[in-house]
XYZ file of C-alpha atoms in Angstrom:
427
model
C 254.888 176.569 146.548
C 253.681 175.809 143.040
C 254.995 172.356 142.192
C 254.840 172.755 138.413
C 256.589 176.139 138.516
C 259.281 174.563 140.718
C 259.936 171.789 138.185
C 259.830 174.186 135.230
C 262.674 176.430 136.344
C 264.691 173.342 137.257
C 264.300 171.968 133.712
C 262.486 168.864 134.943
C 259.413 168.765 132.701
C 259.374 167.262 129.225
C 255.695 166.351 128.850
C 252.722 166.989 131.084
C 249.066 166.075 130.625
C 246.471 168.870 130.584
C 245.045 169.765 133.969
C 248.038 168.602 136.018
C 248.918 172.054 137.322
C 245.291 172.809 138.155
C 245.084 169.536 140.110
C 248.229 170.181 142.165
C 247.154 173.766 142.869
C 243.641 172.716 143.869
C 244.348 170.276 146.700
C 246.846 168.049 148.449
C 247.547 165.472 145.745
C 249.132 162.018 145.857
C 251.662 161.063 143.164
C 253.916 158.091 142.570
C 257.129 157.160 140.829
C 257.948 153.532 140.050
C 261.326 151.989 140.850
C 262.170 148.461 139.739
C 264.064 146.648 142.525
C 266.622 145.094 140.189
C 269.478 145.736 142.662
C 269.822 146.248 146.411
C 270.804 149.866 145.852
C 269.638 152.851 143.879
C 272.108 154.466 141.513
C 272.154 158.139 140.655
C 270.104 157.497 137.522
C 267.160 156.844 139.873
C 267.580 160.194 141.580
C 265.717 162.240 138.978
C 262.462 160.464 139.856
C 263.313 160.563 143.567
C 263.926 164.323 143.385
C 260.574 164.793 141.633
C 258.965 163.124 144.651
C 261.127 165.238 146.983
C 259.977 168.492 145.348
C 256.411 167.182 145.326
C 256.522 166.559 149.078
C 258.253 169.883 149.675
C 255.376 171.618 147.887
C 252.843 170.112 150.312
C 251.816 166.911 148.545
C 252.045 163.178 149.303
C 254.651 161.043 147.497
C 254.431 157.305 146.919
C 257.495 155.273 145.975
C 256.277 152.195 144.155
C 258.914 149.508 144.283
C 257.825 147.072 141.617
C 258.002 143.638 143.166
C 255.661 142.310 140.459
C 256.909 144.346 137.504
C 260.494 143.653 138.575
C 259.760 140.008 137.843
C 258.864 140.944 134.264
C 261.112 143.754 133.100
C 260.084 147.026 131.469
C 260.798 147.100 127.708
C 260.996 150.918 127.622
C 264.370 151.942 126.238
C 265.614 148.344 126.249
C 266.632 146.231 123.291
C 266.450 142.873 125.052
C 264.569 141.170 127.845
C 265.653 141.630 131.453
C 266.553 138.757 133.757
C 263.703 137.899 136.132
C 264.239 138.074 139.895
C 263.016 135.829 142.707
C 260.554 137.162 145.282
C 263.154 136.743 148.043
C 265.702 138.840 146.141
C 263.112 141.528 145.411
C 262.047 141.776 149.086
C 265.680 142.195 150.136
C 266.279 144.846 147.476
C 263.140 146.719 148.557
C 264.299 147.041 152.158
C 267.679 148.377 151.060
C 266.077 150.879 148.687
C 263.647 152.150 151.315
C 266.530 152.878 153.668
C 268.194 154.925 150.945
C 264.990 156.817 150.139
C 264.862 158.023 153.745
C 267.728 160.368 152.891
C 265.385 162.179 150.506
C 261.801 161.642 151.646
C 260.021 161.990 154.981
C 258.375 158.633 155.737
C 257.937 159.054 159.468
C 256.331 162.376 160.414
C 252.761 161.058 160.355
C 251.641 164.151 158.431
C 249.220 163.891 155.473
C 252.278 164.491 153.264
C 254.296 161.568 154.713
C 255.808 159.398 152.006
C 254.797 155.766 151.636
C 256.470 152.850 149.955
C 254.173 150.432 148.161
C 254.910 147.146 146.393
C 252.779 146.127 143.434
C 253.437 142.453 144.224
C 251.080 142.888 147.187
C 248.071 143.487 144.933
C 249.220 141.416 141.953
C 250.217 138.150 143.658
C 246.663 136.826 144.065
C 245.269 138.308 140.853
C 244.617 135.425 138.458
C 245.460 135.669 134.782
C 241.829 135.063 133.778
C 240.576 137.828 136.055
C 243.260 140.208 134.804
C 242.468 139.781 131.116
C 238.734 139.988 131.878
C 238.862 143.034 134.168
C 241.768 144.974 132.684
C 242.737 143.597 129.266
C 239.372 144.295 127.648
C 239.660 148.037 128.304
C 242.882 148.593 126.309
C 243.099 147.546 122.662
C 246.098 145.871 121.060
C 246.131 148.744 118.534
C 246.552 151.208 121.411
C 249.387 149.157 122.923
C 251.165 148.663 119.588
C 251.190 152.412 118.959
C 253.493 153.047 121.933
C 257.064 153.967 120.948
C 258.576 151.478 123.395
C 256.689 148.675 121.637
C 257.146 149.899 118.054
C 260.929 150.069 118.409
C 261.075 146.445 119.499
C 259.032 145.348 116.482
C 260.926 147.455 113.947
C 263.640 144.895 113.299
C 266.210 146.702 115.482
C 266.227 143.868 118.011
C 265.120 140.327 118.705
C 261.468 141.253 119.172
C 259.395 141.230 122.350
C 257.957 138.462 124.472
C 254.286 138.426 125.444
C 255.457 138.957 129.035
C 257.056 142.264 128.141
C 254.217 143.247 125.837
C 251.839 143.080 128.791
C 254.094 145.284 130.931
C 252.236 148.482 130.112
C 248.951 146.846 131.147
C 250.450 145.757 134.466
C 251.841 149.262 135.070
C 248.505 150.715 134.003
C 246.786 148.512 136.575
C 249.214 149.755 139.239
C 248.029 153.280 138.539
C 244.385 152.191 138.643
C 244.909 150.362 141.950
C 246.665 153.363 143.513
C 243.966 155.669 142.139
C 241.245 153.590 143.767
C 243.038 152.668 147.013
C 245.413 155.573 147.673
C 243.589 158.416 145.863
C 246.688 158.755 143.663
C 246.038 161.104 140.748
C 249.501 161.695 139.296
C 252.237 159.405 138.016
C 255.689 160.772 137.236
C 258.803 159.337 135.630
C 261.394 159.715 132.890
C 260.320 160.595 129.370
C 260.767 156.948 128.290
C 257.844 156.148 130.629
C 255.321 158.422 128.903
C 253.675 155.548 127.027
C 253.304 153.349 130.115
C 252.014 156.219 132.253
C 249.400 157.357 129.739
C 248.192 153.764 129.410
C 247.396 154.064 133.119
C 245.528 157.364 132.751
C 243.564 155.865 129.844
C 242.724 152.725 131.839
C 241.447 154.857 134.738
C 239.309 156.870 132.332
C 237.861 153.848 130.556
C 237.306 151.577 133.553
C 236.116 153.937 136.289
C 235.527 157.233 134.471
C 238.218 158.923 136.589
C 240.650 161.676 135.714
C 244.357 161.053 136.348
C 247.472 162.868 135.209
C 250.946 162.241 133.817
C 254.220 164.163 134.066
C 257.624 163.132 132.747
C 261.043 164.752 132.900
C 263.721 164.705 130.197
C 266.194 161.838 130.235
C 269.359 163.243 131.760
C 272.418 163.206 129.529
C 275.952 164.508 129.801
C 277.260 167.393 127.700
C 279.635 165.020 125.865
C 276.738 162.760 124.897
C 277.662 160.039 127.389
C 275.130 158.354 129.632
C 274.498 160.158 132.906
C 275.693 158.292 135.992
C 277.901 155.896 134.039
C 281.682 155.857 134.412
C 284.376 153.516 133.160
C 283.853 151.441 136.298
C 280.049 151.324 135.890
C 277.101 152.917 137.676
C 277.492 155.444 140.488
C 275.587 153.749 143.313
C 274.203 155.192 146.551
C 275.424 152.166 148.512
C 278.858 152.937 149.986
C 279.942 149.319 149.422
C 279.278 149.604 145.694
C 280.523 153.174 145.183
C 282.648 154.625 147.976
C 281.734 158.090 149.337
C 285.058 159.329 147.930
C 284.237 158.181 144.388
C 280.653 159.440 144.791
C 281.999 162.882 145.756
C 284.518 162.793 142.901
C 281.783 162.061 140.336
C 279.969 165.310 141.110
C 283.200 167.274 141.559
C 284.405 166.246 138.090
C 281.227 167.224 136.216
C 281.696 169.701 133.381
C 280.579 173.318 133.851
C 277.622 172.759 131.516
C 276.486 169.621 133.320
C 276.976 171.143 136.775
C 274.719 174.065 135.881
C 272.022 171.575 134.872
C 272.542 169.079 137.707
C 272.532 171.638 140.518
C 268.954 172.527 139.554
C 267.815 168.912 139.312
C 269.553 167.163 142.197
C 269.668 169.766 144.990
C 267.082 171.648 146.987
C 268.806 175.006 146.502
C 266.324 177.775 145.749
C 266.239 179.563 142.412
C 267.999 182.584 143.964
C 270.712 180.396 145.500
C 271.298 178.599 142.192
C 271.505 181.888 140.279
C 274.035 183.215 142.804
C 276.176 180.081 142.508
C 276.085 180.207 138.703
C 277.052 183.887 138.773
C 279.981 183.215 141.130
C 281.101 180.288 139.006
C 280.967 182.311 135.773
C 283.257 184.977 137.264
C 285.892 182.428 138.306
C 285.304 179.008 136.670
C 288.684 177.699 137.859
C 287.388 177.736 141.445
C 284.695 175.205 140.443
C 282.067 176.782 142.691
C 279.178 174.856 141.114
C 280.910 171.497 141.250
C 281.917 171.953 144.888
C 278.424 173.023 145.962
C 276.856 170.112 144.063
C 279.340 167.531 145.375
C 278.928 168.735 148.957
C 275.135 168.751 148.873
C 274.837 165.306 147.277
C 277.517 163.613 149.395
C 276.098 164.903 152.680
C 272.553 163.941 151.685
C 273.503 160.391 150.712
C 276.452 159.578 152.996
C 276.417 162.180 155.785
C 278.645 165.017 156.966
C 281.503 162.849 158.214
C 281.815 160.976 154.906
C 281.780 164.294 153.049
C 284.589 165.705 155.200
C 286.658 162.554 154.653
C 286.085 162.804 150.894
C 287.218 166.446 150.877
C 290.294 165.581 152.927
C 291.098 162.676 150.620
C 290.761 164.975 147.600
C 293.154 167.450 149.218
C 295.644 164.638 149.733
C 295.731 163.805 146.046
C 295.520 167.310 144.589
C 296.447 169.740 147.359
C 298.871 170.230 150.210
C 298.551 167.335 152.607
C 300.446 166.056 155.611
C 301.571 162.651 156.811
C 299.011 162.954 159.596
C 296.207 163.415 157.041
C 297.369 160.285 155.208
C 297.469 158.327 158.458
C 293.907 159.366 159.290
C 292.467 157.839 156.113
C 290.758 154.483 156.500
C 292.219 151.803 154.255
C 289.364 151.778 151.705
C 289.457 155.542 151.185
C 293.249 155.421 150.988
C 293.050 152.805 148.223
C 290.280 154.752 146.462
C 292.400 157.896 146.399
C 295.422 156.137 144.956
C 293.622 153.533 142.849
C 295.011 154.910 139.581
C 298.675 155.317 140.539
C 301.474 152.939 139.631
C 302.109 150.293 142.276
C 305.050 148.227 143.439
C 305.007 145.259 145.791
C 307.819 144.445 148.186
C 308.170 142.235 151.254
C 308.593 143.494 154.828
C 312.019 141.906 154.947
C 313.077 144.313 152.166
C 312.647 147.326 154.423
C 313.902 146.223 157.821
C 316.457 149.020 157.417
C 317.260 150.107 153.881
C 318.724 153.284 152.408
C 316.230 155.406 150.565
C 318.368 155.200 147.406
C 318.185 151.390 147.378
C 314.464 151.571 148.163
C 313.773 153.904 145.223
C 316.043 152.339 142.619
C 316.424 148.640 143.474
C 313.446 147.463 145.496
C 310.806 149.474 143.617
C 312.318 150.818 140.373
C 310.596 154.176 140.941
C 313.884 155.522 139.585
C 315.775 153.783 136.813
C 319.124 154.001 138.595
C 320.708 154.906 141.912
C 322.335 157.917 140.264
C 318.959 159.235 139.113
C 317.521 158.681 142.594
C 320.420 160.552 144.223
C 320.025 163.506 141.867
C 316.316 163.757 142.653
C 317.019 163.563 146.396
C 319.652 166.310 146.181
C 317.149 168.519 144.334
C 314.606 167.958 147.127
C 312.297 166.258 144.608
C 311.252 163.157 146.558
C 308.625 162.854 149.296
C 307.624 159.744 151.225
C 304.210 159.887 152.878
C 304.070 163.616 152.011
C 307.335 164.416 153.804
C 310.516 165.362 151.940
C 313.403 162.906 152.275
C 317.170 163.099 151.570
C 320.032 160.705 150.875
C 320.507 160.011 154.558
C 316.950 158.717 155.028
C 316.612 155.075 156.070
C 313.330 153.350 155.176
C 311.969 151.090 157.939
C 308.634 149.301 158.631
C 307.558 152.388 160.614
C 307.058 154.156 157.268
C 304.085 151.890 156.481
C 300.651 153.520 156.536
C 297.831 151.216 157.646
C 300.616 148.749 158.305
C 301.357 148.054 154.626
C 301.459 151.116 152.334
C 304.192 153.620 151.528
C 303.359 156.598 149.321
C 306.212 157.987 147.226
C 305.908 161.308 145.402
C 308.320 161.985 142.557
C 308.341 165.650 141.659
C 305.017 167.463 141.968
C 302.684 165.198 140.013
C 303.865 161.586 140.052
C 302.648 159.329 142.876
C 303.632 155.703 143.459
C 302.105 153.302 145.939
C 304.396 150.720 147.483
C 302.513 147.769 148.974
C 304.440 145.966 151.691
C 303.434 142.320 152.080
């Protein structure tokens, strides 16, 4: 497969240096993407670079994931208006291990083939490099004029922010040296990243040219945005993480399922391994019946299974059915507590004590203990009209609420009409 053609139809190329396609067509090539280990999990904003490596490997090349133990201690100024907090070596090592485990869902590290992925840490070759040696061996090859001309630097000096420390100013030299080191030690001839990395990457290609007379290449993809102009991967509650403890599989699935039609058409090309023909078929099916959300469902399924596995995907689908479709008490009972709380995190809640429901009429439960209904009369009317369900089962005036109603030992779900859910927490 032609790697550049693959990225082109997926909309994943913004800028590319001359000769890149010829290089990748000529021979098995090694390329890297840098990831700063600022957390112990990747978020979906990282996945564009990861998918570039995935497609690269799929096209018969060797991917390197550079987790920046050294550069993570500095902070990349690209796209930032202020300096990043520095991390300890211990924290960075921990974060690296967590990130590598997540990357295994996307990249083959273990086959032993020439195309097997590797993870490298720039701290390993920077930790013993003295400042004097660095400015003598590397600094003299790149002029201050060249560094100042980079957009990421110019923006920080334009008065829009508090300026830039010398530490950050040297970042592009450190990243450039990474590329040089990988070029010399791993035969790496291509660096990829987001379009905000173009300046840093081309500093590396220039350093390789000036210091060793070598030819290296650069490729960047567009920064991913949402159709409404919002930042991709950000929600009201923050980043969408790959770690299930930070973002539950249910919420991860919901993120992709709730993408707009426009975004889904873009994301399904970028974040999945579906072929061009498969994508075109899905888009065609979706266009004929948008209400079925064919694109969103295919995208959410593919991403959730890849990151969290088949079982987590099935639970997420079942949980979604519980909130929006026809569900049963048995389905509710099968949910683990965290998923249950995720599903009903936005609904109105009431707290009562166990002593309140030793044996209480449903009318008193709805109108006195919880105030789901404003009065007993209103509760009775709703019950007579068959408009109340507890734990997805219809109830009537004769129903007596007891502790056996509690799901997971402490939750009772009340549905008022078709759309209004209430969660009663029994302490």
